Short mmCIF file of N, CA and C and ligand atoms in Angstrom, two decimals:
data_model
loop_
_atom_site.label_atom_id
_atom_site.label_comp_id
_atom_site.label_asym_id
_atom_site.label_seq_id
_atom_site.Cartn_x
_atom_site.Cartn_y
_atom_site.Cartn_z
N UNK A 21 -67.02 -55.60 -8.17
CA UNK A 21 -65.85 -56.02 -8.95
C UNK A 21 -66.26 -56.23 -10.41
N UNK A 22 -65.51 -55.21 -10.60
CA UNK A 22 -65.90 -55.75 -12.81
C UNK A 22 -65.22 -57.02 -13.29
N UNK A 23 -65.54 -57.34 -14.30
CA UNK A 23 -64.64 -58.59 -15.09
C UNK A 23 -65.34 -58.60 -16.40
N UNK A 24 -64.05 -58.43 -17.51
CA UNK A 24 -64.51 -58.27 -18.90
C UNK A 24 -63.85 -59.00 -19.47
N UNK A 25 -64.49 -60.03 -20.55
CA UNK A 25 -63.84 -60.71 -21.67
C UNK A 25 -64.00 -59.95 -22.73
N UNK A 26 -62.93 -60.22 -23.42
CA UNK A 26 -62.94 -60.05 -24.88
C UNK A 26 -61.49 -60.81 -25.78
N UNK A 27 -62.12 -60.49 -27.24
CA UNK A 27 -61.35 -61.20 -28.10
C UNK A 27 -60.28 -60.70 -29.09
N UNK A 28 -59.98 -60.91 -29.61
CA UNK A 28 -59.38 -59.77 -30.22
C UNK A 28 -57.71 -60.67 -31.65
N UNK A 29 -57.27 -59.50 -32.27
CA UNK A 29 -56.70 -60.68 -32.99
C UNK A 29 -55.07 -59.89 -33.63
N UNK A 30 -53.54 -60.53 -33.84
CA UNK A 30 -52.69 -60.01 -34.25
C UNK A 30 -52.80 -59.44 -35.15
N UNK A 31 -52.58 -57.83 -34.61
CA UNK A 31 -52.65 -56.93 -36.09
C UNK A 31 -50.90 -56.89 -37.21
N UNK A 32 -50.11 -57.90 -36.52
CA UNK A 32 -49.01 -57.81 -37.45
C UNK A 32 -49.36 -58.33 -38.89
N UNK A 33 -49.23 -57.76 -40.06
CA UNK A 33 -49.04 -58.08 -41.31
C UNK A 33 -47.72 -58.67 -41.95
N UNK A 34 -47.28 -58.95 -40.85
CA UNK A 34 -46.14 -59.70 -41.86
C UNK A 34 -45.56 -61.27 -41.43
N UNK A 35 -47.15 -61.48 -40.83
CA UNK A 35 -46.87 -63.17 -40.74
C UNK A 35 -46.12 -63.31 -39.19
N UNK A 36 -45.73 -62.31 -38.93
CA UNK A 36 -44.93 -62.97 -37.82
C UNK A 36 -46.16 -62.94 -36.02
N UNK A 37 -45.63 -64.15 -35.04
CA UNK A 37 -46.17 -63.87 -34.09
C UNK A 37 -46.60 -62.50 -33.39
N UNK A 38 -47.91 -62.30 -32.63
CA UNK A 38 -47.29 -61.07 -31.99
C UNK A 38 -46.59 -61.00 -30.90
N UNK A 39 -45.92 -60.19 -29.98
CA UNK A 39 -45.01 -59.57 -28.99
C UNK A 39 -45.16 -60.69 -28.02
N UNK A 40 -45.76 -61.47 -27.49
CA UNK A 40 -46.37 -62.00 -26.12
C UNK A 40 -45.71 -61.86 -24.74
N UNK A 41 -44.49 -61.87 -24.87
CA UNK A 41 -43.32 -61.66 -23.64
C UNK A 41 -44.01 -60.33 -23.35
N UNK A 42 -43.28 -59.84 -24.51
CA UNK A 42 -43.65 -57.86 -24.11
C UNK A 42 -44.74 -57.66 -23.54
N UNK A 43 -45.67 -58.19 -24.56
CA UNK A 43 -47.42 -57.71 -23.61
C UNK A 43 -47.86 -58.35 -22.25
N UNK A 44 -47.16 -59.30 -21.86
CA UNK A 44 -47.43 -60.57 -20.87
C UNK A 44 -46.58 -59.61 -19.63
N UNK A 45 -45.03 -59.24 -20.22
CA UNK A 45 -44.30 -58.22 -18.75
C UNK A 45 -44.95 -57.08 -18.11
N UNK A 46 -45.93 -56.33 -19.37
CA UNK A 46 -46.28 -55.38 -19.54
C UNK A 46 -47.49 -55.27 -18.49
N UNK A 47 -48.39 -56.67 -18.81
CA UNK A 47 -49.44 -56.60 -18.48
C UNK A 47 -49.39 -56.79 -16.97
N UNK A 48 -48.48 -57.57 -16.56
CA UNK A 48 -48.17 -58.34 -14.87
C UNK A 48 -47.86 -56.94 -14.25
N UNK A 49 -47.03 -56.30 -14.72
CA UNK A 49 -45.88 -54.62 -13.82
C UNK A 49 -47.85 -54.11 -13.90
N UNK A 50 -47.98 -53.95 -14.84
CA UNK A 50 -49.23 -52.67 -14.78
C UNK A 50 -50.10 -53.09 -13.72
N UNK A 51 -50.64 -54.68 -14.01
CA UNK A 51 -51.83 -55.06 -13.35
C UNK A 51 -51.73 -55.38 -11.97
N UNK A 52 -50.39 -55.88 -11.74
CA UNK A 52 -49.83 -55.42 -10.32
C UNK A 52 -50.12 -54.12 -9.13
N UNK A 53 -50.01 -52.74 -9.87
CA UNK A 53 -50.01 -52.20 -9.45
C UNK A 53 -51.51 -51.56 -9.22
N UNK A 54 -52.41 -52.06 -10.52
CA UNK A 54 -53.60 -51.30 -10.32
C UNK A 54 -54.78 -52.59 -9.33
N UNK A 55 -54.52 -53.46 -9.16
CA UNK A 55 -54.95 -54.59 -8.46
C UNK A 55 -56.13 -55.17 -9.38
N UNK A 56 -54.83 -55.57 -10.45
CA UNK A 56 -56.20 -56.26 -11.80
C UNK A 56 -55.48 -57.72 -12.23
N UNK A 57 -56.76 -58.73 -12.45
CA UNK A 57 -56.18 -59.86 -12.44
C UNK A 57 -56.90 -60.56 -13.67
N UNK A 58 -56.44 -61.55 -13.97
CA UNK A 58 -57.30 -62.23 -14.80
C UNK A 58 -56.12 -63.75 -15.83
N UNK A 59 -56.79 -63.85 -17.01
CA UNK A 59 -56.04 -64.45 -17.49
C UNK A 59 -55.79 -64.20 -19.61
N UNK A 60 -54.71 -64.54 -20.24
CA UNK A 60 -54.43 -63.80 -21.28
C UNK A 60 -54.07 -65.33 -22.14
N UNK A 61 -54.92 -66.08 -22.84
CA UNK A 61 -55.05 -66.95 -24.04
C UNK A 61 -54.51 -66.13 -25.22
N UNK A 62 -53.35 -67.23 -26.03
CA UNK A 62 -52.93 -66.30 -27.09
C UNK A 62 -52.07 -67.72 -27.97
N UNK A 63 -52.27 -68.01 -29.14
CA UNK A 63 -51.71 -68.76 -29.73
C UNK A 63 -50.73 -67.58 -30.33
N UNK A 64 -50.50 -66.42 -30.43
CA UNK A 64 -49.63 -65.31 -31.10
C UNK A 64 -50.58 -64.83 -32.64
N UNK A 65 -51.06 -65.41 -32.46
CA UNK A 65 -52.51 -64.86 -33.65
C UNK A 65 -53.71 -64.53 -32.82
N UNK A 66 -54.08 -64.93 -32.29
CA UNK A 66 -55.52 -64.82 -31.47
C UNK A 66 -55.34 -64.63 -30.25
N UNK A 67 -56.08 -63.63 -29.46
CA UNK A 67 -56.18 -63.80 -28.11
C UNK A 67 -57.36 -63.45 -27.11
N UNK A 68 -57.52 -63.64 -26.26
CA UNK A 68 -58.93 -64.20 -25.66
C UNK A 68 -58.12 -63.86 -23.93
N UNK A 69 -58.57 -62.41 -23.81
CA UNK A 69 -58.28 -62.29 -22.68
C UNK A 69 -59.67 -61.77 -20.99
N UNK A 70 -59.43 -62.65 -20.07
CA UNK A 70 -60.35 -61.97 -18.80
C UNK A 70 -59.80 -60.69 -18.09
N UNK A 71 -60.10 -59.68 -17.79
CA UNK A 71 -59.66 -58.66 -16.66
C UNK A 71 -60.48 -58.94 -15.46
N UNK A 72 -60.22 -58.62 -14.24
CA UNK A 72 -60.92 -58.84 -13.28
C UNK A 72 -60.33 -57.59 -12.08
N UNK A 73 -61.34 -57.26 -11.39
CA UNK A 73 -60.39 -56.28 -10.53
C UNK A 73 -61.64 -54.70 -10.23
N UNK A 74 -61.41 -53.99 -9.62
CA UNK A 74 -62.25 -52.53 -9.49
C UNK A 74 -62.35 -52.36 -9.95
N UNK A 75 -63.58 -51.37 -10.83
CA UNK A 75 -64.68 -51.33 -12.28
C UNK A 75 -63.67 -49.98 -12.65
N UNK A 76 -63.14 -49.00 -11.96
CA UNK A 76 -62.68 -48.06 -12.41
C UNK A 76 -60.90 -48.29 -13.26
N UNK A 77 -60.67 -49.34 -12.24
CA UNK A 77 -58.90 -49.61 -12.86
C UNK A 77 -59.40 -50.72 -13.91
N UNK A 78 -60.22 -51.43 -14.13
CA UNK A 78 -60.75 -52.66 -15.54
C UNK A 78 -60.71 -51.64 -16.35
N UNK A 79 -62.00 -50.43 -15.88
CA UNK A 79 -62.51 -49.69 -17.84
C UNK A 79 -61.11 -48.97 -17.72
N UNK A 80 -60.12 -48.41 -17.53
CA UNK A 80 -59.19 -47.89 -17.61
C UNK A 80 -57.84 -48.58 -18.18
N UNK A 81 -58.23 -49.94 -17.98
CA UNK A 81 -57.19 -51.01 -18.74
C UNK A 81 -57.45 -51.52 -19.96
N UNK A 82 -59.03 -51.65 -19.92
CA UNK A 82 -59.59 -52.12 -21.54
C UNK A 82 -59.44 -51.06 -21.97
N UNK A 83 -59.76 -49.48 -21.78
CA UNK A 83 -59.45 -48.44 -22.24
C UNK A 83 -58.02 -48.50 -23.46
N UNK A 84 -57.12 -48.44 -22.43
CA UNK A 84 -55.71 -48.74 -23.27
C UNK A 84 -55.38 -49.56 -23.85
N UNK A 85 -55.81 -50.94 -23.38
CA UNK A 85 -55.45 -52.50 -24.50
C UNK A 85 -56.61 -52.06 -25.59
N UNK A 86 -57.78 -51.65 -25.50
CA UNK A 86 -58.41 -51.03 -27.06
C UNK A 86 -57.99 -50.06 -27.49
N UNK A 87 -57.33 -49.42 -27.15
CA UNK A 87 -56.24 -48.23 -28.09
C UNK A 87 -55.01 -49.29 -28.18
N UNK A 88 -54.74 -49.92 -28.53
CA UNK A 88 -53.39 -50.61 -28.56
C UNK A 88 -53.35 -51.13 -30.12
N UNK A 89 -52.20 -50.97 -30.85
CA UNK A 89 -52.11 -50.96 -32.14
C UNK A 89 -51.33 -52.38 -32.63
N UNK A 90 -51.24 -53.15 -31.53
CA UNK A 90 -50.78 -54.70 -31.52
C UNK A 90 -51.66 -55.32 -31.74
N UNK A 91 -52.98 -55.39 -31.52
CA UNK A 91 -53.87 -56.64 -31.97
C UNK A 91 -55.06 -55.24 -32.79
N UNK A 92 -55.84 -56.16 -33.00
CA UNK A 92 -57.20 -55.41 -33.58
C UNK A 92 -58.51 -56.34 -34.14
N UNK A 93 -59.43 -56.04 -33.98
CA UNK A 93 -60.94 -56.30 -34.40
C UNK A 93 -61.41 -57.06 -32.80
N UNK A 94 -60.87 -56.26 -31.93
CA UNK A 94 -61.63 -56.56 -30.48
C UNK A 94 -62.78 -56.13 -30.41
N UNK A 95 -63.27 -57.61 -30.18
CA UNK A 95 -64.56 -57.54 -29.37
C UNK A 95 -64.56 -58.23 -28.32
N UNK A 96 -65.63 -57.53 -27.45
CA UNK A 96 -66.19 -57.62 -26.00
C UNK A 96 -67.05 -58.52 -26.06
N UNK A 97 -66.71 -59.65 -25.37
CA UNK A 97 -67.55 -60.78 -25.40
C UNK A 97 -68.55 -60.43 -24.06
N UNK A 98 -67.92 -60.20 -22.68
CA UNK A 98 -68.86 -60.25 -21.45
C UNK A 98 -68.46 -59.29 -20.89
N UNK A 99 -69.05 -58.58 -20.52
CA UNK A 99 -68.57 -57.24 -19.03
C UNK A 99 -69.62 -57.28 -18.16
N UNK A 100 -69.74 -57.67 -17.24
CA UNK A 100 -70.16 -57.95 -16.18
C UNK A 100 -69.77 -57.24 -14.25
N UNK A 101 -70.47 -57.35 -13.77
CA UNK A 101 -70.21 -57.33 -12.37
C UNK A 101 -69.89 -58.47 -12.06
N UNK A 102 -68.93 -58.73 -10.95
CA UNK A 102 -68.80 -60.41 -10.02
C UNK A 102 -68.68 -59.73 -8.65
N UNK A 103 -68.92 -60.95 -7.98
CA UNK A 103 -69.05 -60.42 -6.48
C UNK A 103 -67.54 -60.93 -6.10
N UNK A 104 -67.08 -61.77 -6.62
CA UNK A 104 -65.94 -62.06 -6.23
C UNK A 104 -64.27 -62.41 -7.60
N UNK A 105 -63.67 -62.28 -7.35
CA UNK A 105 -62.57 -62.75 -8.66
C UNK A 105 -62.94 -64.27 -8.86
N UNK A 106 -63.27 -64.69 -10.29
CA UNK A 106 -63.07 -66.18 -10.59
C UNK A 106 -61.84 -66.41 -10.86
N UNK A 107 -60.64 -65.45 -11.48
CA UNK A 107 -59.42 -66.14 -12.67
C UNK A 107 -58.13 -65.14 -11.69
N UNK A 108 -57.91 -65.89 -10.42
CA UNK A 108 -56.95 -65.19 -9.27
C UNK A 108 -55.68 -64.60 -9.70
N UNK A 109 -55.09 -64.90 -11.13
CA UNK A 109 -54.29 -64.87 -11.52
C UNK A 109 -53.55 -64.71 -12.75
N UNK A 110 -52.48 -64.15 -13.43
CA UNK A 110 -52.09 -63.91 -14.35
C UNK A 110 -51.57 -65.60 -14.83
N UNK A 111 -52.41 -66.08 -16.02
CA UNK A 111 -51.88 -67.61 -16.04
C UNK A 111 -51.60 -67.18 -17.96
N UNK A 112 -50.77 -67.72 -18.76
CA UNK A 112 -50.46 -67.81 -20.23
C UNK A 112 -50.68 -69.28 -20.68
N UNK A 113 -51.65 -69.38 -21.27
CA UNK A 113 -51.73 -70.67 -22.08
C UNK A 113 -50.59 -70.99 -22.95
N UNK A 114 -49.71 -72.65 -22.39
CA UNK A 114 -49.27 -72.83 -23.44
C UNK A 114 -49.79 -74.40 -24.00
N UNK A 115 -48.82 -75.06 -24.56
CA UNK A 115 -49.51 -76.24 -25.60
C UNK A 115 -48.85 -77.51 -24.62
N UNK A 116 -49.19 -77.29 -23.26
CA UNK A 116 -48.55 -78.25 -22.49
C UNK A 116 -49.72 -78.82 -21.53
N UNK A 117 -49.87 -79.67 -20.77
CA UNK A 117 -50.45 -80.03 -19.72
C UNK A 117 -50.44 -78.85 -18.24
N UNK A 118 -51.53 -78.58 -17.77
CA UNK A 118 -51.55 -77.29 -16.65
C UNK A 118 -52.51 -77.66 -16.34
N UNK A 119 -52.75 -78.00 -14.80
CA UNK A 119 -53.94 -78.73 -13.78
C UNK A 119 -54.71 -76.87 -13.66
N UNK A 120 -53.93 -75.99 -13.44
CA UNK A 120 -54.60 -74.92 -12.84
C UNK A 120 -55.18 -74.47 -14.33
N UNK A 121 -54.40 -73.94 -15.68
CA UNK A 121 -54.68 -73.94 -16.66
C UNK A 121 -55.93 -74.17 -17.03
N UNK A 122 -56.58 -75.40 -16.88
CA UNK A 122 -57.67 -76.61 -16.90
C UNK A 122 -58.78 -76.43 -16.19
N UNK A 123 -58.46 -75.56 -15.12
CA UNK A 123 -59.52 -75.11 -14.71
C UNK A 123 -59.90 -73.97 -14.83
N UNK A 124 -59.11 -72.92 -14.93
CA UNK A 124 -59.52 -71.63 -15.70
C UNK A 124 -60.33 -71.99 -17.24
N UNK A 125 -59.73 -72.98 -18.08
CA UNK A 125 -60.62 -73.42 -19.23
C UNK A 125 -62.18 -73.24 -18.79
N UNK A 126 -61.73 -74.52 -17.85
CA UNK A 126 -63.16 -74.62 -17.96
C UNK A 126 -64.09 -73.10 -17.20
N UNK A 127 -63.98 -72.84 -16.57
CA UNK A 127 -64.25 -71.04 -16.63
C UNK A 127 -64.73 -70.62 -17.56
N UNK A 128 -63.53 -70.28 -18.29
CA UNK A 128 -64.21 -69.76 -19.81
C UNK A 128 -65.15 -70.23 -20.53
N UNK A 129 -64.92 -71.66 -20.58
CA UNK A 129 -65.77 -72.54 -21.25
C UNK A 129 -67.43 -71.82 -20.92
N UNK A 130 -67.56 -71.64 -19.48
CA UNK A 130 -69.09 -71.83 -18.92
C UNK A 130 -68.99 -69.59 -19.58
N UNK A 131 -68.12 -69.16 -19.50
CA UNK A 131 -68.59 -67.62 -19.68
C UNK A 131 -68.66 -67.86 -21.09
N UNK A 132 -68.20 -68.32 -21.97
CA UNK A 132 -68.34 -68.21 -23.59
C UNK A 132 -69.04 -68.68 -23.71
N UNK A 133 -70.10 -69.31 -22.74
CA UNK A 133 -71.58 -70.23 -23.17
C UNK A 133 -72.71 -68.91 -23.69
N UNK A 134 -72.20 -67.55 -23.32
CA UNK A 134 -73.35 -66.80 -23.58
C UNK A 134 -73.15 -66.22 -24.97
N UNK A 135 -71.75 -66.06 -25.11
CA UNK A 135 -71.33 -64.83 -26.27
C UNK A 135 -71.51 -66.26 -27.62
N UNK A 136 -71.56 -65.17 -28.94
CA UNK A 136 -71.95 -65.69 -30.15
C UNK A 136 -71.16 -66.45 -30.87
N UNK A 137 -71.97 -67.58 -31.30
CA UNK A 137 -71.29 -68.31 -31.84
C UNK A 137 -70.07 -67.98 -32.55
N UNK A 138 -69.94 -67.18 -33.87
CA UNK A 138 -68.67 -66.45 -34.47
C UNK A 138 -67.45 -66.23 -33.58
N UNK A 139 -68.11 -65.91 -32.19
CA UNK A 139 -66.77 -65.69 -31.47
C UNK A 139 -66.47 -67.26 -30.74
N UNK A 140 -67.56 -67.78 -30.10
CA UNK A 140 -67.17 -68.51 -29.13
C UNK A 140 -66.41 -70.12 -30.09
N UNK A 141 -66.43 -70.28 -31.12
CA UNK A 141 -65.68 -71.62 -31.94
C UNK A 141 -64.40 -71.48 -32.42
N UNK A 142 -63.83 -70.15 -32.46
CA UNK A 142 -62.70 -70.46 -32.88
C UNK A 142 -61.58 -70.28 -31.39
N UNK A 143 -62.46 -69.37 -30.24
CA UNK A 143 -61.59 -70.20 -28.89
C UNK A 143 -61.76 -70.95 -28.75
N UNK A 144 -63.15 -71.91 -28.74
CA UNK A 144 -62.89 -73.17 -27.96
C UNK A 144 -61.84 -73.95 -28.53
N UNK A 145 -61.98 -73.74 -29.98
CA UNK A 145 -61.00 -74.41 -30.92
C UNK A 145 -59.70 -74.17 -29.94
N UNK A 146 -58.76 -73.05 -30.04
CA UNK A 146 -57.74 -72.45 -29.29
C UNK A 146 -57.56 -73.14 -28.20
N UNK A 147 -58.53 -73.11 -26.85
CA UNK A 147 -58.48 -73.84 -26.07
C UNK A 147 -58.47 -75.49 -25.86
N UNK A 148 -59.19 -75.87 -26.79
CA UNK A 148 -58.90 -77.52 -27.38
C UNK A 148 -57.56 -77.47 -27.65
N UNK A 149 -57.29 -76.91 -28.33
CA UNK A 149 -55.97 -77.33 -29.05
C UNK A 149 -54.48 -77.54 -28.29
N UNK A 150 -55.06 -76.70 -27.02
CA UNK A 150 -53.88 -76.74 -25.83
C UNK A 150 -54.34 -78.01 -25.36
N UNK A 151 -55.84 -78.20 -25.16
CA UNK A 151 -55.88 -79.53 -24.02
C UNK A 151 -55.05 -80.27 -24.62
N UNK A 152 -55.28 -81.02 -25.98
CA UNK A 152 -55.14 -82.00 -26.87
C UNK A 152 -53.62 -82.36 -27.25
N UNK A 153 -52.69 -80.99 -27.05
CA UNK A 153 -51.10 -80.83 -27.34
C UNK A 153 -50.31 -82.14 -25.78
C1 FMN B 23 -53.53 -58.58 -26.13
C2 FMN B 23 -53.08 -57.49 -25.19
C3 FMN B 23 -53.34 -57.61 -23.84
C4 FMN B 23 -52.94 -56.61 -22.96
N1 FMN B 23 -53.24 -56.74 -21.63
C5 FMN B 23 -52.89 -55.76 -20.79
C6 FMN B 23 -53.21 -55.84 -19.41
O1 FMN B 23 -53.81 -56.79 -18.93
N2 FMN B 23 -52.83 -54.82 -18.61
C7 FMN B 23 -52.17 -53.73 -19.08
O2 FMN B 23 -51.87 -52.84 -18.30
N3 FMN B 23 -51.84 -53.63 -20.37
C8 FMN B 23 -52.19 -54.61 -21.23
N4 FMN B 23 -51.85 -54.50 -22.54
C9 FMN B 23 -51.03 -53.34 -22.97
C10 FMN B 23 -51.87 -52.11 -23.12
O3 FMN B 23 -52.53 -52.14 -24.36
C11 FMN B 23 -51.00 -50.84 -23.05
O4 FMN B 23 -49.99 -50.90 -24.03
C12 FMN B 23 -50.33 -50.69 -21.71
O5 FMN B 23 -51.25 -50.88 -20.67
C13 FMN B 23 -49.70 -49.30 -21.59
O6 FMN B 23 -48.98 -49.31 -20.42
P1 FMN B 23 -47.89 -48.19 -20.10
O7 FMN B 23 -48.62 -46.91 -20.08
O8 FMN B 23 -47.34 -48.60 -18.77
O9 FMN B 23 -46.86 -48.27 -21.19
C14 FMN B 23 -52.26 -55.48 -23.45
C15 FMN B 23 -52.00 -55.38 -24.81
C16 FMN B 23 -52.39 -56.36 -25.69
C17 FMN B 23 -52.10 -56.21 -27.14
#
């Protein structure tokens, strides 16, 4: 089973949020069908998403979300093998209290322990900022 993080950031120039409904419907119908799971962090500027799922339907999904002309300056924080799914589910961070939420954090928390500093402070930031709301 593959599972890839990465980061990545709103390529809109005109100030406004990006799409999140759209990419969030988009992502559930698709990932549904290809049996890919994970979870999608996004203040509408930044986002910090896991895939999880068969190595052939993952590189085939990062494939297309890195051709995607909605965000840009993605980088790949972790791609890895797992023996099993950690993040069971399609979950959206919002600025509320979430017991399940909270524990996917902390997830991330322990996978962003490897990737570089530059990347890993301005999620944790992101992710603080939900605990703390
Ligand atoms: C931040 C972000 C996350 C995305 N996540 C997914 C995803 O998990 N699964 C997916 O199929 N598409 C995702 N997409 C959309 C893909 O880039 C692409 O537009 C879509 O897969 C094309 O699907 P279609 O051929 O059914 O139109 C994401 C896009 C963005 C900008």
């Amino acid at each position: 089973m593959k599972q890839i993080l990465y980061a990545s950031v709103n390529a809109r120039t005109d100030g406004q949020p990006a799409d999140v409904t759209g990419i969030l419907e988009q992502s559930r119908h698709n990932n549904a069908l290809d049996g890919i799971t994970g979870l999608l962090w996004t203040d509408g500027e930044r986002f910090l998403q896991v895939l999880e799922g068969g190595e052939e339907a993952v590189e085939a999904c990062y494939a297309r979300i890195r051709n995607d002309t909605r965000h840009r300056a993605i980088v790949t924080i972790l791609e890895r093998t797992v023996e099993r799914r950690e993040f069971g589910y399609w979950a959206m961070a919002h600025k509320t209290s979430d017991v399940l939420a909270d524990v996917h954090d902390q997830r991330v928390r322990r996978m962003m322990a490897s990737a570089a500093e530059e990347i890993r402070a301005p999620f944790l930031e992101l992710v603080s900022a939900r605990e703390a709301a």
